[in-house]
Amino acid sequence: MELKDLLGGKGGNLAEMARLGLPVPPGFTVTTDACRAYLRTGDEPFGLGDEIDLHLERLEQQAGRRLGDTVDPLLVSVRSGAKFSMPGMMETILNVGLTDTTVIGLAGQTGGDERFAWDSYRRLIQMFGRTVCDVPGERFDAALDAAKAAKGTTDDLGLDAGDLRALVETYKDIFTAHTGRPFPQDPREQLDQSIRAVFSSWNAERAVLYRRQEHIPADLGTAVNIVAMVFGNLGADSGTGVAFTRDPATGAAGVYGDYLANAQGEDVVAGIRNTVPLQELATVDRRSYDELLTIMARLEEHYRDLCDIEFTIERGKLWMLQTRVGKRTAAAAFVIAAQLLDDGVIDADEALTRVTGAQLAQLMFPTFDLSGRPERIATGVAASPGAAVGAAVFDARRAADVAAGGTAVVLVRRETNPDDLPGMIAAQGILTSRGGKTSHAAVVARGMGTTCVCGADGIDVDVDARRFTAGGGQVVREGDVISIDGTTGSVYLGALPVQPSPVVRYFEGTLSPGADPLVAAVDRILGHADKVRRLAVRANADTFDDAARARRFGAQGIGLCRTEHMFLGERRPLVERLILARTNEERDAALADLLPLQRADFVRLFQAMNGLPVTIRLIDPPLHEFLPPLEELSVKVALAQSRGEPDGHDRALLDAVQRMHEENPMLGLRGVRLGLVVPGLFAMQIRAVAEAALACREQGVAVSPEIMVPLVGAVQELEAVREEAMWLLSSLGVQARIGTMIEVPRAALTAGEIARAADFFSFGTNDLTQMGWGFSRDDVEGAFFTRYLELGIFGVSPFESIDRDGVGRLVRIAVDEGRRARPDLHIGVCGEHGGDPASIHFFHDAGLDYVSCSPFRVPVARLEAGRSAVAATGSDTR
Ligand code: PEP
Ligand code: MG
């Protein structure tokens, strides 16, 4: 157990500072163990009271003051402090120890500063009342406002000692009226009740919500820090401040901070008065300033990282109240890690643990400049990050036309389907009102790196009328410009200014690492990740452009080419001919026409990858997905009939759609099933791969093809395809590895048998999650995942991050049994999880050889693969 587990972040760091001999006010920490026991039983654990007695006595000795002393009273602060920072979520009570008698002593000790003493007392009653006894805070606020109004002032400082003394009486009355008992005059009782209130605040609603959001375990509990009060509001030689040992926004070296003279910490937080830059402290109190700088350097040396601190100066004496490794922006995280590496403070492995894939991903998106406070008209699922501005267009074909004319467009649909692809490719961004993170729009958009907001159900899309209506009544017509933020899910009216990402410019080769400290840091740290990672990183790519970009981004091959994407656009009539074929000859003729097109596609992919492995997956979706929707065709045929127009082709299509209709197409005639039912289909694709390989060889381009069979559930399915493929390949003199996706649970459970017929496995975790959980991947996220997340059934969608216990278990079984049957089995993953940081760590642990993800995720996957390789040596990956 770490110090932080028991003492919380704040307590652990206070203890550490005390150990370093830094000026920390005396105090002690009640452990998280005690909190957990309290939360379990509703009572203090046995012996806690005695321990508090003991430590309080020590504290009193160190401070030279006693709690409750009428002449020189000790006051303490009682603060929460969990293992993971939960800013402002739990409670703090200051000035504990003040009573009707000790307040007089305090005034005496502060040189007769009665105003200060009464102000401190009224603050205690207010905080104690609200936090410990649930007295509504507004009652106290109203009384304070009334006192100020009576005095004709708007500032707290306008109230003198007499006013505050009267206010204390009012506060005490409020307390009694609400609780039915007087404000406790026994300081020890105040302390005990405060500690209990801090324990209980672990389970306050906002804390519970925050933990759920941040994936902080619910059973950690909080520690409680009891520390002697020091005061920054005792005059001009006192003050308080916050500081960072480096700039937390950019990572630049140097000391940054704010100072407020004659004030307490909460005044800084509340923004009651304006702070001054820390450097100004040098002119007011040079000694304290120099001491502070020395301490900050010492802290950075000790923690070997950016630290943030809170301090107070009480009558010229500097006190350190808190320190922790400071939060920072994504850019600062990279810059600081590289700087510390350069300075020899940390080694390269540790530098890798200081950054995350999520931070790198954040740095790769263009962003909106929101300084003009634009109006947000809707919010949806942040499906594919980025900032897109364009004219709203409600039809994919028109979107492609408008974009071809040079106008940026945002394609707006209720949901998208493969037919929309040309418009999706042409659009800057995609907005849908239905579907979740694994809907067609989301998956395709992420694959292309196109910004996408989906499932914005607050908007009503009327495709026919070419407009949508937002929840606030705003109507966006075709051609109106909108801005969508795929990182936050926000939709805005009008064109917001966009800032491009320097990191992407670097990957694209248009910005050199030397040109920008952030880019240099990314280059350095990613270079080390490449050196240490065991997992190879491939890309999911179906086009030359995607493949070429993936290579620029560092992909080591293609792990998934979805060949069905090559059946779209102008090739659709050929696919229709294939579906409508009534004789073997008609079918063979349609396939023969498709062959050269597929061959050309594969040639381009092989050229882009130039010898790196290219995994070509045979067609997966049901064929009727390539036909127009049933409703659309029915209307078309009915209209043609009513007008007496010829409808032969459409009627034939309609018959085919009706014949092939499936209630559950995801569980229907797709993947290997289709290949075994439609003669010649897979053979045409395999021939195209082989002929493309031959053509490339002739051009001197090295090729390394892999043929992958989708949706296999039984080894017999794979064997049937493999046999035909082997025969075809050998007749053409081409070698290719033949493997299978593992995406049906039965395949995972019979992986030992399936491995006999497979050179490689690639986990299709999208389908494996769909079929493992029984969740329809296109529907559930929008339908009820919000409720599931609220209920804590899972902390994150299993379509986003691998469900280690369930779906992950299927993966482990398949890896173990597959490798046992065939030790040289090459194993990867090509579902969406291949680009998800947490899942990549799982795949590393599970012993996979590679992950494959969309081109834009490749750098993130490289970084996380490196992080998972060094995580085994003990880093914190949270
Ligand atoms: C998968 O199921 O994870 C996969 C990669 O295949 P697709 O998404 O095309 O079904
Ligand atoms: Mg699949």
Coordinates of C-alpha atoms and ligand atoms in Angstrom, one line a residue, residues 562 617 620 670 710-711 741 743 764 766-768 777, ligand 2:
R562 CA -12.9 -3.8 -45.2
R617 CA -10.9 -9.1 -45.2
D620 CA -18.6 -9.0 -44.5
R670 CA -23.0 -12.1 -43.7
P710 CA -14.9 -12.7 -41.3
L711 CA -17.5 -14.1 -38.9
M741 CA -11.4 -12.9 -37.5
E743 CA -15.6 -12.1 -33.5
G764 CA -13.1 -8.3 -34.2
N766 CA -16.9 -4.8 -32.2
D767 CA -18.8 -7.9 -33.1
L768 CA -17.3 -9.9 -30.2
R777 CA -23.9 -2.2 -31.7
Ligands
MG2 MG -17.0 -7.6 -37.4

